[in-house]
Amino acid sequence: MLEVRGLEALDDNYIWLAGRPGSQRVMVVDPGDAEPVLAYLSHQGLALEAILITHHHGDHTAGIGELLSHYPVPVFGPSREAIPRVTDPVHDGQRLTFSDGSTFQVLETPGHTRGHICFHGEGVLFCGDTLFTAGCGRLFEGTPQQMSDSLDRILALPAETLVYCAHEYTEANLRFAQVAEPANSEIRHRAAEVAEQRRLGRPTVPATLDLERRTNPFLRCRIPHLIAAAEAWVGHPLTTPAEVFRAVRAWKDALD
Ligand code: ZN
Ligand code: FE
């Protein structure tokens, strides 16, 4: 069992802290800002064990230097991206074991960036800006085929996996999901639930991969009515899941 705590940072980022219950040392994922992390650690009497980085963007990395000046810990990050202060570049399939016994496996998921990685283990997935709750990251460096393959790899994880993405985007993502799949009652239900959570100022992350499978259009590129809607939007037939993904991504980008 893993205990995961989220800190709100920057505009809409989440910085995740993880460790086994009772452990005095925690991992931090994607510290885009050091200040809230340092404040939380000192308030809770915790120390840092390691820093985990999913990709090179500043809102995921800007706090590394300051954290290292307080806690000289290993920094695990993608081997395919040059990120200053990453001490341990990691590659697909690599297993990381921490002092509390928790184990994570590295999953390379290119698309948002060329070398983006996720960390999967202990029933949770830290997926940075690859998969979002009810959405996915924009394609800044990768191709639709790469992102589609990356999302397929995530889809193959156990349904009960808790998805910890790096941003609070669920409400806006579900607005698009309702445009893409107006007849999907689970999306409608989730949108109402999420609107209420946000009204109360509560986080909507994490979500189970099972809920994502049922309500996230970017994970539904093999569902006939979504394929038909994507074809109607682009105006021609789409023959592969990656082509459907490309169309759905372009459709959402056009509305943002
Ligand atoms: Zn990013
Ligand atoms: Fe980000």
PDB file of C-alpha atoms in Angstrom, residues 112-208:
ATOM      1  CA  HIS A 112       3.863  14.961 -25.161  1.00  0.00           C
ATOM      2  CA  THR A 113       7.677  15.104 -25.245  1.00  0.00           C
ATOM      3  CA  ARG A 114      10.167  12.844 -27.009  1.00  0.00           C
ATOM      4  CA  GLY A 115      11.361  11.037 -23.876  1.00  0.00           C
ATOM      5  CA  HIS A 116       8.413  11.282 -21.488  1.00  0.00           C
ATOM      6  CA  ILE A 117       8.280   8.479 -18.918  1.00  0.00           C
ATOM      7  CA  CYS A 118       5.708   7.262 -16.403  1.00  0.00           C
ATOM      8  CA  PHE A 119       6.335   5.487 -13.113  1.00  0.00           C
ATOM      9  CA  HIS A 120       4.059   2.520 -12.372  1.00  0.00           C
ATOM     10  CA  GLY A 121       3.948   0.510  -9.176  1.00  0.00           C
ATOM     11  CA  GLU A 122       2.154  -0.103  -5.880  1.00  0.00           C
ATOM     12  CA  GLY A 123      -1.185   0.262  -7.705  1.00  0.00           C
ATOM     13  CA  VAL A 124      -0.489   3.797  -8.895  1.00  0.00           C
ATOM     14  CA  LEU A 125       0.682   5.478 -12.065  1.00  0.00           C
ATOM     15  CA  PHE A 126       2.530   8.775 -12.087  1.00  0.00           C
ATOM     16  CA  CYS A 127       1.970   9.813 -15.665  1.00  0.00           C
ATOM     17  CA  GLY A 128       3.010  13.469 -15.801  1.00  0.00           C
ATOM     18  CA  ASP A 129       1.528  15.043 -18.927  1.00  0.00           C
ATOM     19  CA  THR A 130       0.935  11.845 -20.933  1.00  0.00           C
ATOM     20  CA  LEU A 131      -2.488  10.777 -19.690  1.00  0.00           C
ATOM     21  CA  PHE A 132      -4.685  13.343 -17.961  1.00  0.00           C
ATOM     22  CA  THR A 133      -7.902  12.592 -16.152  1.00  0.00           C
ATOM     23  CA  ALA A 134     -10.431  12.621 -19.010  1.00  0.00           C
ATOM     24  CA  GLY A 135      -7.772  13.860 -21.442  1.00  0.00           C
ATOM     25  CA  CYS A 136      -4.166  13.604 -22.554  1.00  0.00           C
ATOM     26  CA  GLY A 137      -1.159  15.851 -23.061  1.00  0.00           C
ATOM     27  CA  ARG A 138      -0.630  17.914 -26.176  1.00  0.00           C
ATOM     28  CA  LEU A 139       1.794  16.614 -28.765  1.00  0.00           C
ATOM     29  CA  PHE A 140       4.721  19.011 -28.455  1.00  0.00           C
ATOM     30  CA  GLU A 141       7.477  16.688 -29.646  1.00  0.00           C
ATOM     31  CA  GLY A 142       6.027  13.296 -30.505  1.00  0.00           C
ATOM     32  CA  THR A 143       3.755  11.968 -33.235  1.00  0.00           C
ATOM     33  CA  PRO A 144       0.112  10.883 -32.932  1.00  0.00           C
ATOM     34  CA  GLN A 145       1.277   7.305 -33.551  1.00  0.00           C
ATOM     35  CA  GLN A 146       3.712   7.522 -30.622  1.00  0.00           C
ATOM     36  CA  MET A 147       1.137   9.001 -28.251  1.00  0.00           C
ATOM     37  CA  SER A 148      -1.472   6.484 -29.345  1.00  0.00           C
ATOM     38  CA  ASP A 149       0.990   3.650 -28.643  1.00  0.00           C
ATOM     39  CA  SER A 150       1.905   5.230 -25.287  1.00  0.00           C
ATOM     40  CA  LEU A 151      -1.752   5.421 -24.245  1.00  0.00           C
ATOM     41  CA  ASP A 152      -2.219   1.786 -25.328  1.00  0.00           C
ATOM     42  CA  ARG A 153       0.612   0.787 -22.994  1.00  0.00           C
ATOM     43  CA  ILE A 154      -1.113   2.595 -20.142  1.00  0.00           C
ATOM     44  CA  LEU A 155      -4.434   0.954 -21.059  1.00  0.00           C
ATOM     45  CA  ALA A 156      -2.790  -2.433 -20.590  1.00  0.00           C
ATOM     46  CA  LEU A 157      -2.165  -1.730 -16.877  1.00  0.00           C
ATOM     47  CA  PRO A 158      -4.597  -3.124 -14.266  1.00  0.00           C
ATOM     48  CA  ALA A 159      -8.038  -1.443 -14.331  1.00  0.00           C
ATOM     49  CA  GLU A 160      -7.865  -0.455 -10.646  1.00  0.00           C
ATOM     50  CA  THR A 161      -4.597   1.479 -11.136  1.00  0.00           C
ATOM     51  CA  LEU A 162      -4.896   5.007  -9.740  1.00  0.00           C
ATOM     52  CA  VAL A 163      -3.916   7.617 -12.298  1.00  0.00           C
ATOM     53  CA  TYR A 164      -1.949  10.518 -10.803  1.00  0.00           C
ATOM     54  CA  CYS A 165      -1.446  13.051 -13.566  1.00  0.00           C
ATOM     55  CA  ALA A 166       0.376  16.356 -13.086  1.00  0.00           C
ATOM     56  CA  HIS A 167      -2.435  18.842 -13.757  1.00  0.00           C
ATOM     57  CA  GLU A 168      -5.979  19.606 -12.630  1.00  0.00           C
ATOM     58  CA  TYR A 169      -7.621  19.664 -16.062  1.00  0.00           C
ATOM     59  CA  THR A 170     -10.512  17.243 -15.537  1.00  0.00           C
ATOM     60  CA  GLU A 171     -13.395  19.707 -15.770  1.00  0.00           C
ATOM     61  CA  ALA A 172     -12.293  21.255 -19.082  1.00  0.00           C
ATOM     62  CA  ASN A 173     -11.373  17.825 -20.432  1.00  0.00           C
ATOM     63  CA  LEU A 174     -14.855  16.526 -19.698  1.00  0.00           C
ATOM     64  CA  ARG A 175     -16.397  19.462 -21.587  1.00  0.00           C
ATOM     65  CA  PHE A 176     -14.608  18.218 -24.685  1.00  0.00           C
ATOM     66  CA  ALA A 177     -15.435  14.578 -23.882  1.00  0.00           C
ATOM     67  CA  GLN A 178     -19.120  15.535 -23.935  1.00  0.00           C
ATOM     68  CA  VAL A 179     -18.700  17.185 -27.332  1.00  0.00           C
ATOM     69  CA  ALA A 180     -16.958  14.083 -28.686  1.00  0.00           C
ATOM     70  CA  GLU A 181     -19.380  11.621 -27.098  1.00  0.00           C
ATOM     71  CA  PRO A 182     -22.685  13.379 -26.387  1.00  0.00           C
ATOM     72  CA  ALA A 183     -24.510  10.077 -25.877  1.00  0.00           C
ATOM     73  CA  ASN A 184     -22.090   8.708 -23.248  1.00  0.00           C
ATOM     74  CA  SER A 185     -24.002   8.908 -19.960  1.00  0.00           C
ATOM     75  CA  GLU A 186     -20.939   7.988 -17.883  1.00  0.00           C
ATOM     76  CA  ILE A 187     -19.146  11.075 -19.201  1.00  0.00           C
ATOM     77  CA  ARG A 188     -22.177  13.201 -18.349  1.00  0.00           C
ATOM     78  CA  HIS A 189     -22.340  11.707 -14.867  1.00  0.00           C
ATOM     79  CA  ARG A 190     -18.613  12.237 -14.293  1.00  0.00           C
ATOM     80  CA  ALA A 191     -18.820  15.834 -15.535  1.00  0.00           C
ATOM     81  CA  ALA A 192     -21.533  16.618 -12.986  1.00  0.00           C
ATOM     82  CA  GLU A 193     -19.537  14.958 -10.200  1.00  0.00           C
ATOM     83  CA  VAL A 194     -16.323  16.773 -11.154  1.00  0.00           C
ATOM     84  CA  ALA A 195     -18.093  20.150 -11.393  1.00  0.00           C
ATOM     85  CA  GLU A 196     -19.330  19.646  -7.838  1.00  0.00           C
ATOM     86  CA  GLN A 197     -15.863  18.602  -6.586  1.00  0.00           C
ATOM     87  CA  ARG A 198     -14.322  21.710  -8.168  1.00  0.00           C
ATOM     88  CA  ARG A 199     -17.049  23.930  -6.739  1.00  0.00           C
ATOM     89  CA  LEU A 200     -15.987  22.638  -3.317  1.00  0.00           C
ATOM     90  CA  GLY A 201     -12.320  23.227  -4.188  1.00  0.00           C
ATOM     91  CA  ARG A 202     -11.480  19.526  -4.127  1.00  0.00           C
ATOM     92  CA  PRO A 203      -8.970  17.749  -6.376  1.00  0.00           C
ATOM     93  CA  THR A 204     -10.399  15.466  -9.073  1.00  0.00           C
ATOM     94  CA  VAL A 205      -7.152  13.506  -9.343  1.00  0.00           C
ATOM     95  CA  PRO A 206      -6.521  10.577  -8.968  1.00  0.00           C
ATOM     96  CA  ALA A 207      -9.020   8.506 -10.944  1.00  0.00           C
ATOM     97  CA  THR A 208      -8.995   4.802 -11.668  1.00  0.00           C
TER      98      THR A 208
END
